[in-house]
Every structure is written in structure tokens, then in C-alpha cells.
Amino acid sequence: SFSMTEKISKWRALREFAPRQRHDGYFLSQEGEWDSNGEAIWSYYRFAALTGETLPPEWLEAVAKGARWITKKRLPRDTGRPEAGLLPAGFSAEHLGPNDFYYWDDFWAVAGLRCAADLWQARDARRADAWRHEADEFLATIERSFPSGPQRRFPGAIPASPKRRMDSGAVGNLVADYPLQLFAPGDPRLRQTADYLRDHSTFEGGFFQNMIHSGINAYLTLHLAQVRLRAGDAGAAWALIDRVAELASPTGQWPEAIHPRTGGGCMGDGQHIWAAAEWLMMIRNCFVREE
């Protein structure tokens, strides 16, 4: 639960969402990024779940518009292409690489639809059931699109998109486990994805993002730790947590990407808010299993 100060702070942030939403329901951050709608709806839901507050009508309408946008944005489902039924190719989070059909976007969209259904259940059960059904069908579509077969070098692991080989961009798929919990703890596909990243995308115990960032990422290392913690592998989780602590600056901060030789920043923010937030969530989840 939140203190009153925290609640007021988050209320002030969330009340800025709806006025910035486009008429078609798109929560526009940057053109060509399709994860924002799921993230915005999930944020509304988390606020309601943790505070017990009833969301204002204008927030609920923004949620409904955002959910409709997700359903309309999906690609045609009967084309036979690997990306059928997913969201279009986009830039997404810049640490994943150039435009592609990223599962990161799709996982956030599924979570957004489920959160919209929960937020609207008491107000319009029929609409909520439709979004819940859409979310289930969407997740099944995602799972069917996972590349498989004897030709795969790392069978079972999930690449960043249905058209990609395994590379460091696969770290985006960890969102299905943490924080979205779309799959059960220890899901073998996410375990194998985490194992691949451990074996092929780490430097001195931290996750190393080869694309764009070209550095060690504190917040993505902590995503790996969260997956290990949820799967019950506390030893692996603690090793990652300790490594991130070692990489902190003298002021207890982390740059967006850490230079592998100097230990200083090599791109992005000097004091990265995402990294700081992930550290707080990591420590919290060591004490509280919220599931």
C-alpha cells in the first residue's frame, strides 16, 4: 500500500495521462513505439490495486480507449506470416534494436487488456469479458508465433521477435515474467531465455546489451534477477543483485549503460531513474511475494 504522500504523488502523475492520449486511444510517447498503451493501462491498474481507490470516470474512459486501440492496432490474424496477429513492427524500447515485431510490445498489450478488463468488470462486465477474451487469444497467438524447430541453435528460448535469431534483444521477453506474470514461475521458455542471456550476453556478472547501449545495464540485470527470484533460484538472483550493487556510483546511482572498462556511463542518463526504481523493486520483492 501507499502512504498518503506517495498516493498524492502518483495521482498527480496519472492525471496527466488522459489529456495526452490521442483521440484514437493511443498513448503517444514516441511515434513507432507500441508498448505505451499496455504500460499506461497497467499503471492505472496498479494504482487502483495498491490504493483501493476507485479511478475517476475520465481515467476509466482513457483505459477503455486505450484497450480499443490495442485491439485495432493488431495485424491481420489470417495472413500466415510469422507476425500475424501481433502488433506492427516498431522501434519499441531502443535497447532491443531496429524496427521489428517485438514481443515486448505484445506482452505489454496483453497485460493492458487484462488490466482494462479488471478495471471495467464492475462497470461493464460484457465489455470486460470481451477484453479478457481478446487478451487470452492474443497471448495464445504470441505463443504460437515463437520460433521453433530443429534448426534453432537455442531451442526453447524466445528471441526478441518471431523473425529474429537469439541475441541480447531477447532480454525484452523477460517482461512476460517480471513484472507482468503472464506465465507461471519458472516457465521453461523464460528460463531458457534467461540461461541464454547469462551464457551469451553478460560481462563480469552483469547483463551486457550489445545493441545501441554497448554497456552493462543495471536495470536489465535486475530483470534477470527478478526472473531467477520468482523461479525460486535465490542463489542466481543474489549473484546478480550483488553485481548491481558493486556497479553503483559513489552516490548510489547507476548510469543508463555502464562502460565495461571504466565502470562509468557510456550512454543515456548519468543517474538513470529506471535503474533506481528497479533497485527499489528488487529489494521489495526480496521480502514480499506479491502473487
PDB file of C-alpha atoms in Angstrom:
ATOM      1  CA  SER A   1       0.000   0.000   0.000  1.00  0.00           C
ATOM      2  CA  PHE A   2       0.994   3.637  -0.450  1.00  0.00           C
ATOM      3  CA  SER A   3       1.424   6.367   2.129  1.00  0.00           C
ATOM      4  CA  MET A   4      -0.704   9.483   1.609  1.00  0.00           C
ATOM      5  CA  THR A   5       2.320  11.360   0.212  1.00  0.00           C
ATOM      6  CA  GLU A   6       3.041   8.565  -2.268  1.00  0.00           C
ATOM      7  CA  LYS A   7      -0.624   8.378  -3.248  1.00  0.00           C
ATOM      8  CA  ILE A   8      -0.803  12.124  -3.971  1.00  0.00           C
ATOM      9  CA  SER A   9       2.418  11.978  -5.979  1.00  0.00           C
ATOM     10  CA  LYS A  10       1.193   9.104  -8.144  1.00  0.00           C
ATOM     11  CA  TRP A  11      -2.217  10.748  -8.572  1.00  0.00           C
ATOM     12  CA  ARG A  12      -0.522  13.861  -9.915  1.00  0.00           C
ATOM     13  CA  ALA A  13       1.418  11.786 -12.430  1.00  0.00           C
ATOM     14  CA  LEU A  14      -1.522   9.650 -13.573  1.00  0.00           C
ATOM     15  CA  ARG A  15      -3.853  12.598 -14.068  1.00  0.00           C
ATOM     16  CA  GLU A  16      -1.535  13.747 -16.876  1.00  0.00           C
ATOM     17  CA  PHE A  17      -2.100  10.546 -18.870  1.00  0.00           C
ATOM     18  CA  ALA A  18      -5.613  11.062 -20.244  1.00  0.00           C
ATOM     19  CA  PRO A  19      -5.115  14.659 -21.505  1.00  0.00           C
ATOM     20  CA  ARG A  20      -2.134  13.453 -23.548  1.00  0.00           C
ATOM     21  CA  GLN A  21      -3.954  10.476 -25.063  1.00  0.00           C
ATOM     22  CA  ARG A  22      -4.775  10.832 -28.756  1.00  0.00           C
ATOM     23  CA  HIS A  23      -8.393  10.706 -29.939  1.00  0.00           C
ATOM     24  CA  ASP A  24      -7.835   7.209 -31.353  1.00  0.00           C
ATOM     25  CA  GLY A  25      -6.786   5.970 -27.898  1.00  0.00           C
ATOM     26  CA  TYR A  26      -3.026   5.912 -28.475  1.00  0.00           C
ATOM     27  CA  PHE A  27      -0.894   6.968 -25.516  1.00  0.00           C
ATOM     28  CA  LEU A  28       1.775   8.542 -27.707  1.00  0.00           C
ATOM     29  CA  SER A  29       5.282   8.638 -26.286  1.00  0.00           C
ATOM     30  CA  GLN A  30       7.292   8.423 -29.494  1.00  0.00           C
ATOM     31  CA  GLU A  31       5.992   7.507 -32.926  1.00  0.00           C
ATOM     32  CA  GLY A  32       6.527   3.846 -33.717  1.00  0.00           C
ATOM     33  CA  GLU A  33       6.608   2.609 -30.114  1.00  0.00           C
ATOM     34  CA  TRP A  34       3.689   0.311 -29.380  1.00  0.00           C
ATOM     35  CA  ASP A  35       4.320  -0.625 -25.742  1.00  0.00           C
ATOM     36  CA  SER A  36       2.938   2.581 -24.225  1.00  0.00           C
ATOM     37  CA  ASN A  37      -0.773   1.662 -24.187  1.00  0.00           C
ATOM     38  CA  GLY A  38      -0.244  -1.515 -22.227  1.00  0.00           C
ATOM     39  CA  GLU A  39       2.090   0.283 -19.849  1.00  0.00           C
ATOM     40  CA  ALA A  40      -0.325   3.182 -19.261  1.00  0.00           C
ATOM     41  CA  ILE A  41      -3.301   0.905 -18.558  1.00  0.00           C
ATOM     42  CA  TRP A  42      -1.160  -1.315 -16.310  1.00  0.00           C
ATOM     43  CA  SER A  43      -0.097   1.800 -14.357  1.00  0.00           C
ATOM     44  CA  TYR A  44      -3.721   2.812 -13.820  1.00  0.00           C
ATOM     45  CA  TYR A  45      -4.492  -0.712 -12.632  1.00  0.00           C
ATOM     46  CA  ARG A  46      -1.544  -0.889 -10.247  1.00  0.00           C
ATOM     47  CA  PHE A  47      -2.575   2.400  -8.676  1.00  0.00           C
ATOM     48  CA  ALA A  48      -6.115   1.158  -8.136  1.00  0.00           C
ATOM     49  CA  ALA A  49      -4.950  -2.225  -6.816  1.00  0.00           C
ATOM     50  CA  LEU A  50      -2.437  -0.826  -4.332  1.00  0.00           C
ATOM     51  CA  THR A  51      -4.517   2.082  -3.039  1.00  0.00           C
ATOM     52  CA  GLY A  52      -8.037   0.652  -3.142  1.00  0.00           C
ATOM     53  CA  GLU A  53      -9.111   3.854  -4.886  1.00  0.00           C
ATOM     54  CA  THR A  54     -11.887   3.945  -7.490  1.00  0.00           C
ATOM     55  CA  LEU A  55     -10.496   5.571 -10.610  1.00  0.00           C
ATOM     56  CA  PRO A  56     -12.190   8.769 -11.825  1.00  0.00           C
ATOM     57  CA  PRO A  57     -14.549   8.321 -14.814  1.00  0.00           C
ATOM     58  CA  GLU A  58     -12.187  10.166 -17.163  1.00  0.00           C
ATOM     59  CA  TRP A  59      -9.378   7.754 -16.252  1.00  0.00           C
ATOM     60  CA  LEU A  60     -11.611   4.756 -16.885  1.00  0.00           C
ATOM     61  CA  GLU A  61     -12.623   6.203 -20.255  1.00  0.00           C
ATOM     62  CA  ALA A  62      -8.927   6.610 -21.106  1.00  0.00           C
ATOM     63  CA  VAL A  63      -8.427   2.947 -20.189  1.00  0.00           C
ATOM     64  CA  ALA A  64     -11.293   1.911 -22.471  1.00  0.00           C
ATOM     65  CA  LYS A  65      -9.986   3.981 -25.379  1.00  0.00           C
ATOM     66  CA  GLY A  66      -6.512   2.569 -24.825  1.00  0.00           C
ATOM     67  CA  ALA A  67      -7.775  -1.020 -24.830  1.00  0.00           C
ATOM     68  CA  ARG A  68      -9.733  -0.442 -28.052  1.00  0.00           C
ATOM     69  CA  TRP A  69      -6.583   0.974 -29.650  1.00  0.00           C
ATOM     70  CA  ILE A  70      -4.711  -2.235 -28.825  1.00  0.00           C
ATOM     71  CA  THR A  71      -7.370  -4.456 -30.391  1.00  0.00           C
ATOM     72  CA  LYS A  72      -7.456  -2.329 -33.570  1.00  0.00           C
ATOM     73  CA  LYS A  73      -3.679  -1.999 -33.841  1.00  0.00           C
ATOM     74  CA  ARG A  74      -3.055  -5.728 -34.124  1.00  0.00           C
ATOM     75  CA  LEU A  75      -2.062  -7.061 -37.528  1.00  0.00           C
ATOM     76  CA  PRO A  76      -4.462  -9.293 -39.509  1.00  0.00           C
ATOM     77  CA  ARG A  77      -4.551 -12.753 -37.986  1.00  0.00           C
ATOM     78  CA  ASP A  78      -5.048 -14.885 -41.110  1.00  0.00           C
ATOM     79  CA  THR A  79      -2.057 -13.952 -43.288  1.00  0.00           C
ATOM     80  CA  GLY A  80       0.050 -16.980 -42.439  1.00  0.00           C
ATOM     81  CA  ARG A  81       3.010 -14.730 -41.683  1.00  0.00           C
ATOM     82  CA  PRO A  82       5.072 -15.232 -38.510  1.00  0.00           C
ATOM     83  CA  GLU A  83       3.891 -11.856 -37.198  1.00  0.00           C
ATOM     84  CA  ALA A  84       0.170 -12.458 -37.893  1.00  0.00           C
ATOM     85  CA  GLY A  85      -1.982 -11.135 -35.067  1.00  0.00           C
ATOM     86  CA  LEU A  86       0.855  -9.311 -33.341  1.00  0.00           C
ATOM     87  CA  LEU A  87       1.408  -5.556 -33.146  1.00  0.00           C
ATOM     88  CA  PRO A  88       3.152  -3.923 -36.128  1.00  0.00           C
ATOM     89  CA  ALA A  89       6.896  -3.582 -36.393  1.00  0.00           C
ATOM     90  CA  GLY A  90       8.142  -0.681 -34.335  1.00  0.00           C
ATOM     91  CA  PHE A  91      11.144   0.910 -32.710  1.00  0.00           C
ATOM     92  CA  SER A  92       9.916  -0.074 -29.241  1.00  0.00           C
ATOM     93  CA  ALA A  93      12.431   0.180 -26.410  1.00  0.00           C
ATOM     94  CA  GLU A  94      15.638   1.382 -28.022  1.00  0.00           C
ATOM     95  CA  HIS A  95      17.716  -1.287 -26.292  1.00  0.00           C
ATOM     96  CA  LEU A  96      16.132  -4.021 -28.436  1.00  0.00           C
ATOM     97  CA  GLY A  97      17.428  -2.870 -31.827  1.00  0.00           C
ATOM     98  CA  PRO A  98      15.943  -1.541 -35.095  1.00  0.00           C
ATOM     99  CA  ASN A  99      12.277  -1.835 -36.107  1.00  0.00           C
ATOM    100  CA  ASP A 100      10.863  -5.305 -35.613  1.00  0.00           C
ATOM    101  CA  PHE A 101       7.767  -7.170 -34.379  1.00  0.00           C
ATOM    102  CA  TYR A 102       8.876  -7.126 -30.767  1.00  0.00           C
ATOM    103  CA  TYR A 103       7.268  -9.447 -28.246  1.00  0.00           C
ATOM    104  CA  TRP A 104       7.981  -6.732 -25.652  1.00  0.00           C
ATOM    105  CA  ASP A 105       5.159  -4.663 -27.175  1.00  0.00           C
ATOM    106  CA  ASP A 106       2.814  -7.640 -27.393  1.00  0.00           C
ATOM    107  CA  PHE A 107       3.316  -8.766 -23.802  1.00  0.00           C
ATOM    108  CA  TRP A 108       2.558  -5.249 -22.552  1.00  0.00           C
ATOM    109  CA  ALA A 109      -0.559  -5.160 -24.743  1.00  0.00           C
ATOM    110  CA  VAL A 110      -1.850  -8.445 -23.297  1.00  0.00           C
ATOM    111  CA  ALA A 111      -1.299  -7.133 -19.778  1.00  0.00           C
ATOM    112  CA  GLY A 112      -3.046  -3.876 -20.681  1.00  0.00           C
ATOM    113  CA  LEU A 113      -6.126  -5.708 -21.949  1.00  0.00           C
ATOM    114  CA  ARG A 114      -6.319  -7.855 -18.807  1.00  0.00           C
ATOM    115  CA  CYS A 115      -5.943  -4.794 -16.581  1.00  0.00           C
ATOM    116  CA  ALA A 116      -8.612  -2.947 -18.553  1.00  0.00           C
ATOM    117  CA  ALA A 117     -10.949  -5.909 -18.054  1.00  0.00           C
ATOM    118  CA  ASP A 118     -10.373  -5.890 -14.296  1.00  0.00           C
ATOM    119  CA  LEU A 119     -10.870  -2.132 -14.039  1.00  0.00           C
ATOM    120  CA  TRP A 120     -14.137  -2.277 -16.011  1.00  0.00           C
ATOM    121  CA  GLN A 121     -15.576  -5.508 -14.564  1.00  0.00           C
ATOM    122  CA  ALA A 122     -17.896  -3.784 -12.097  1.00  0.00           C
ATOM    123  CA  ARG A 123     -18.890  -1.073 -14.560  1.00  0.00           C
ATOM    124  CA  ASP A 124     -19.497  -3.103 -17.733  1.00  0.00           C
ATOM    125  CA  ALA A 125     -18.978  -6.862 -17.360  1.00  0.00           C
ATOM    126  CA  ARG A 126     -19.732  -7.530 -21.009  1.00  0.00           C
ATOM    127  CA  ARG A 127     -17.021  -5.187 -22.208  1.00  0.00           C
ATOM    128  CA  ALA A 128     -14.614  -6.553 -19.599  1.00  0.00           C
ATOM    129  CA  ASP A 129     -15.242 -10.136 -20.738  1.00  0.00           C
ATOM    130  CA  ALA A 130     -14.547  -9.142 -24.347  1.00  0.00           C
ATOM    131  CA  TRP A 131     -11.179  -7.642 -23.423  1.00  0.00           C
ATOM    132  CA  ARG A 132     -10.305 -10.644 -21.281  1.00  0.00           C
ATOM    133  CA  HIS A 133     -11.116 -12.974 -24.194  1.00  0.00           C
ATOM    134  CA  GLU A 134      -9.041 -10.796 -26.531  1.00  0.00           C
ATOM    135  CA  ALA A 135      -6.114 -10.937 -24.114  1.00  0.00           C
ATOM    136  CA  ASP A 136      -6.267 -14.738 -23.894  1.00  0.00           C
ATOM    137  CA  GLU A 137      -6.435 -15.094 -27.673  1.00  0.00           C
ATOM    138  CA  PHE A 138      -3.601 -12.563 -28.104  1.00  0.00           C
ATOM    139  CA  LEU A 139      -1.330 -14.443 -25.701  1.00  0.00           C
ATOM    140  CA  ALA A 140      -2.086 -17.724 -27.470  1.00  0.00           C
ATOM    141  CA  THR A 141      -1.211 -16.057 -30.784  1.00  0.00           C
ATOM    142  CA  ILE A 142       2.091 -14.856 -29.339  1.00  0.00           C
ATOM    143  CA  GLU A 143       2.952 -18.335 -28.091  1.00  0.00           C
ATOM    144  CA  ARG A 144       2.162 -19.916 -31.469  1.00  0.00           C
ATOM    145  CA  SER A 145       4.498 -17.429 -33.145  1.00  0.00           C
ATOM    146  CA  PHE A 146       7.534 -18.397 -31.053  1.00  0.00           C
ATOM    147  CA  PRO A 147      10.121 -19.770 -33.495  1.00  0.00           C
ATOM    148  CA  SER A 148      10.749 -23.472 -33.008  1.00  0.00           C
ATOM    149  CA  GLY A 149      12.217 -26.451 -34.801  1.00  0.00           C
ATOM    150  CA  PRO A 150      15.437 -28.456 -35.064  1.00  0.00           C
ATOM    151  CA  GLN A 151      17.160 -25.662 -36.993  1.00  0.00           C
ATOM    152  CA  ARG A 152      17.115 -23.376 -33.954  1.00  0.00           C
ATOM    153  CA  ARG A 153      20.512 -23.068 -32.256  1.00  0.00           C
ATOM    154  CA  PHE A 154      18.897 -22.429 -28.872  1.00  0.00           C
ATOM    155  CA  PRO A 155      15.617 -24.374 -28.908  1.00  0.00           C
ATOM    156  CA  GLY A 156      13.062 -23.279 -26.375  1.00  0.00           C
ATOM    157  CA  ALA A 157      14.493 -19.800 -25.825  1.00  0.00           C
ATOM    158  CA  ILE A 158      12.418 -16.870 -27.100  1.00  0.00           C
ATOM    159  CA  PRO A 159      14.027 -14.356 -29.483  1.00  0.00           C
ATOM    160  CA  ALA A 160      13.077 -10.678 -29.434  1.00  0.00           C
ATOM    161  CA  SER A 161      10.664 -11.158 -32.359  1.00  0.00           C
ATOM    162  CA  PRO A 162       9.370 -14.054 -34.475  1.00  0.00           C
ATOM    163  CA  LYS A 163      11.842 -13.110 -37.222  1.00  0.00           C
ATOM    164  CA  ARG A 164      14.966 -12.772 -35.097  1.00  0.00           C
ATOM    165  CA  ARG A 165      17.737 -15.106 -34.102  1.00  0.00           C
ATOM    166  CA  MET A 166      18.664 -15.196 -30.438  1.00  0.00           C
ATOM    167  CA  ASP A 167      20.585 -12.099 -29.388  1.00  0.00           C
ATOM    168  CA  SER A 168      20.705  -9.703 -26.452  1.00  0.00           C
ATOM    169  CA  GLY A 169      17.384  -8.148 -27.516  1.00  0.00           C
ATOM    170  CA  ALA A 170      15.705 -11.257 -26.087  1.00  0.00           C
ATOM    171  CA  VAL A 171      16.006  -9.574 -22.698  1.00  0.00           C
ATOM    172  CA  GLY A 172      12.772  -7.738 -23.561  1.00  0.00           C
ATOM    173  CA  ASN A 173      10.857 -11.001 -23.239  1.00  0.00           C
ATOM    174  CA  LEU A 174      11.598 -11.195 -19.524  1.00  0.00           C
ATOM    175  CA  VAL A 175       8.772  -8.686 -19.049  1.00  0.00           C
ATOM    176  CA  ALA A 176       6.336 -11.598 -19.502  1.00  0.00           C
ATOM    177  CA  ASP A 177       7.688 -12.962 -16.213  1.00  0.00           C
ATOM    178  CA  TYR A 178       8.592  -9.745 -14.396  1.00  0.00           C
ATOM    179  CA  PRO A 179       6.633  -7.656 -13.779  1.00  0.00           C
ATOM    180  CA  LEU A 180       3.645  -8.922 -15.788  1.00  0.00           C
ATOM    181  CA  GLN A 181       3.471 -12.540 -14.552  1.00  0.00           C
ATOM    182  CA  LEU A 182       1.818 -13.707 -17.772  1.00  0.00           C
ATOM    183  CA  PHE A 183       3.391 -17.154 -17.381  1.00  0.00           C
ATOM    184  CA  ALA A 184       3.853 -19.369 -14.348  1.00  0.00           C
ATOM    185  CA  PRO A 185       7.012 -19.018 -12.228  1.00  0.00           C
ATOM    186  CA  GLY A 186       9.869 -20.980 -13.740  1.00  0.00           C
ATOM    187  CA  ASP A 187       8.255 -21.235 -17.192  1.00  0.00           C
ATOM    188  CA  PRO A 188      10.813 -23.298 -19.166  1.00  0.00           C
ATOM    189  CA  ARG A 189      10.797 -20.916 -22.143  1.00  0.00           C
ATOM    190  CA  LEU A 190      11.680 -17.945 -19.962  1.00  0.00           C
ATOM    191  CA  ARG A 191      14.200 -19.995 -18.005  1.00  0.00           C
ATOM    192  CA  GLN A 192      15.929 -20.948 -21.253  1.00  0.00           C
ATOM    193  CA  THR A 193      15.828 -17.336 -22.418  1.00  0.00           C
ATOM    194  CA  ALA A 194      17.423 -16.249 -19.133  1.00  0.00           C
ATOM    195  CA  ASP A 195      20.020 -19.019 -19.478  1.00  0.00           C
ATOM    196  CA  TYR A 196      20.875 -17.846 -22.992  1.00  0.00           C
ATOM    197  CA  LEU A 197      21.344 -14.263 -21.779  1.00  0.00           C
ATOM    198  CA  ARG A 198      23.524 -15.496 -18.915  1.00  0.00           C
ATOM    199  CA  ASP A 199      25.718 -17.523 -21.279  1.00  0.00           C
ATOM    200  CA  HIS A 200      25.904 -15.120 -24.238  1.00  0.00           C
ATOM    201  CA  SER A 201      25.094 -11.581 -23.088  1.00  0.00           C
ATOM    202  CA  THR A 202      26.900 -10.974 -19.815  1.00  0.00           C
ATOM    203  CA  PHE A 203      30.139  -9.266 -18.844  1.00  0.00           C
ATOM    204  CA  GLU A 204      31.706  -9.831 -15.435  1.00  0.00           C
ATOM    205  CA  GLY A 205      28.404 -10.967 -13.973  1.00  0.00           C
ATOM    206  CA  GLY A 206      26.145  -8.209 -15.371  1.00  0.00           C
ATOM    207  CA  PHE A 207      23.843  -8.220 -18.373  1.00  0.00           C
ATOM    208  CA  PHE A 208      25.647  -6.617 -21.340  1.00  0.00           C
ATOM    209  CA  GLN A 209      23.436  -5.088 -24.025  1.00  0.00           C
ATOM    210  CA  ASN A 210      25.253  -5.374 -27.337  1.00  0.00           C
ATOM    211  CA  MET A 211      22.847  -3.148 -29.292  1.00  0.00           C
ATOM    212  CA  ILE A 212      22.641   0.657 -29.010  1.00  0.00           C
ATOM    213  CA  HIS A 213      23.768   0.755 -25.353  1.00  0.00           C
ATOM    214  CA  SER A 214      27.001  -1.234 -25.701  1.00  0.00           C
ATOM    215  CA  GLY A 215      27.341  -1.440 -21.947  1.00  0.00           C
ATOM    216  CA  ILE A 216      26.296  -3.242 -18.788  1.00  0.00           C
ATOM    217  CA  ASN A 217      22.689  -2.448 -17.870  1.00  0.00           C
ATOM    218  CA  ALA A 218      21.843  -2.326 -14.189  1.00  0.00           C
ATOM    219  CA  TYR A 219      18.078  -2.368 -14.691  1.00  0.00           C
ATOM    220  CA  LEU A 220      18.118  -5.246 -17.155  1.00  0.00           C
ATOM    221  CA  THR A 221      20.475  -7.205 -14.911  1.00  0.00           C
ATOM    222  CA  LEU A 222      17.835  -6.748 -12.220  1.00  0.00           C
ATOM    223  CA  HIS A 223      15.139  -8.020 -14.618  1.00  0.00           C
ATOM    224  CA  LEU A 224      17.184 -11.207 -14.880  1.00  0.00           C
ATOM    225  CA  ALA A 225      17.449 -11.332 -11.093  1.00  0.00           C
ATOM    226  CA  GLN A 226      13.671 -10.963 -10.750  1.00  0.00           C
ATOM    227  CA  VAL A 227      13.096 -13.901 -13.104  1.00  0.00           C
ATOM    228  CA  ARG A 228      15.519 -16.056 -11.075  1.00  0.00           C
ATOM    229  CA  LEU A 229      13.943 -14.976  -7.788  1.00  0.00           C
ATOM    230  CA  ARG A 230      10.405 -15.767  -8.982  1.00  0.00           C
ATOM    231  CA  ALA A 231      11.583 -19.192 -10.186  1.00  0.00           C
ATOM    232  CA  GLY A 232      12.986 -19.944  -6.741  1.00  0.00           C
ATOM    233  CA  ASP A 233      16.651 -19.717  -7.760  1.00  0.00           C
ATOM    234  CA  ALA A 234      17.734 -17.414  -4.953  1.00  0.00           C
ATOM    235  CA  GLY A 235      21.450 -18.076  -5.432  1.00  0.00           C
ATOM    236  CA  ALA A 236      21.465 -16.837  -9.016  1.00  0.00           C
ATOM    237  CA  ALA A 237      19.292 -13.877  -8.066  1.00  0.00           C
ATOM    238  CA  TRP A 238      21.638 -12.811  -5.249  1.00  0.00           C
ATOM    239  CA  ALA A 239      24.685 -13.003  -7.515  1.00  0.00           C
ATOM    240  CA  LEU A 240      23.037 -10.573  -9.930  1.00  0.00           C
ATOM    241  CA  ILE A 241      21.842  -8.296  -7.120  1.00  0.00           C
ATOM    242  CA  ASP A 242      25.339  -8.170  -5.621  1.00  0.00           C
ATOM    243  CA  ARG A 243      26.837  -7.328  -9.013  1.00  0.00           C
ATOM    244  CA  VAL A 244      24.463  -4.412  -9.499  1.00  0.00           C
ATOM    245  CA  ALA A 245      25.320  -3.130  -6.012  1.00  0.00           C
ATOM    246  CA  GLU A 246      29.013  -3.268  -6.909  1.00  0.00           C
ATOM    247  CA  LEU A 247      28.370  -1.227 -10.060  1.00  0.00           C
ATOM    248  CA  ALA A 248      26.658   1.631  -8.207  1.00  0.00           C
ATOM    249  CA  SER A 249      28.308   5.044  -8.248  1.00  0.00           C
ATOM    250  CA  PRO A 250      29.618   6.622  -5.008  1.00  0.00           C
ATOM    251  CA  THR A 251      26.245   8.413  -4.738  1.00  0.00           C
ATOM    252  CA  GLY A 252      24.269   5.185  -5.028  1.00  0.00           C
ATOM    253  CA  GLN A 253      23.141   5.671  -8.631  1.00  0.00           C
ATOM    254  CA  TRP A 254      23.662   3.912 -11.949  1.00  0.00           C
ATOM    255  CA  PRO A 255      24.127   5.326 -15.448  1.00  0.00           C
ATOM    256  CA  GLU A 256      21.807   4.003 -18.138  1.00  0.00           C
ATOM    257  CA  ALA A 257      24.623   1.886 -19.549  1.00  0.00           C
ATOM    258  CA  ILE A 258      27.901   1.189 -17.760  1.00  0.00           C
ATOM    259  CA  HIS A 259      31.217   1.183 -19.607  1.00  0.00           C
ATOM    260  CA  PRO A 260      32.786  -2.281 -19.240  1.00  0.00           C
ATOM    261  CA  ARG A 261      36.287  -0.874 -18.646  1.00  0.00           C
ATOM    262  CA  THR A 262      35.818   2.359 -16.731  1.00  0.00           C
ATOM    263  CA  GLY A 263      32.700   1.461 -14.735  1.00  0.00           C
ATOM    264  CA  GLY A 264      31.289   4.883 -15.602  1.00  0.00           C
ATOM    265  CA  GLY A 265      28.497   5.733 -18.003  1.00  0.00           C
ATOM    266  CA  CYS A 266      28.734   5.134 -21.747  1.00  0.00           C
ATOM    267  CA  MET A 267      25.263   6.260 -22.942  1.00  0.00           C
ATOM    268  CA  GLY A 268      21.990   7.744 -21.785  1.00  0.00           C
ATOM    269  CA  ASP A 269      21.249   9.241 -18.389  1.00  0.00           C
ATOM    270  CA  GLY A 270      24.010   9.716 -15.842  1.00  0.00           C
ATOM    271  CA  GLN A 271      21.667   8.929 -12.961  1.00  0.00           C
ATOM    272  CA  HIS A 272      19.102   6.638 -14.513  1.00  0.00           C
ATOM    273  CA  ILE A 273      15.695   6.740 -12.807  1.00  0.00           C
ATOM    274  CA  TRP A 274      14.643   3.387 -14.288  1.00  0.00           C
ATOM    275  CA  ALA A 275      17.694   1.722 -12.713  1.00  0.00           C
ATOM    276  CA  ALA A 276      16.990   3.302  -9.328  1.00  0.00           C
ATOM    277  CA  ALA A 277      13.341   2.216  -9.477  1.00  0.00           C
ATOM    278  CA  GLU A 278      14.329  -1.346 -10.393  1.00  0.00           C
ATOM    279  CA  TRP A 279      16.670  -1.471  -7.393  1.00  0.00           C
ATOM    280  CA  LEU A 280      13.799  -0.488  -5.092  1.00  0.00           C
ATOM    281  CA  MET A 281      11.511  -3.088  -6.672  1.00  0.00           C
ATOM    282  CA  MET A 282      14.216  -5.746  -6.360  1.00  0.00           C
ATOM    283  CA  ILE A 283      14.679  -5.130  -2.652  1.00  0.00           C
ATOM    284  CA  ARG A 284      10.895  -5.038  -2.108  1.00  0.00           C
ATOM    285  CA  ASN A 285      10.392  -8.332  -3.926  1.00  0.00           C
ATOM    286  CA  CYS A 286      13.049  -9.998  -1.794  1.00  0.00           C
ATOM    287  CA  PHE A 287      10.663  -9.511   1.128  1.00  0.00           C
ATOM    288  CA  VAL A 288       7.205  -9.589  -0.488  1.00  0.00           C
ATOM    289  CA  ARG A 289       5.962 -12.209  -2.952  1.00  0.00           C
ATOM    290  CA  GLU A 290       3.029 -10.384  -4.499  1.00  0.00           C
ATOM    291  CA  GLU A 291       1.330 -13.118  -6.479  1.00  0.00           C
TER     292      GLU A 291
END
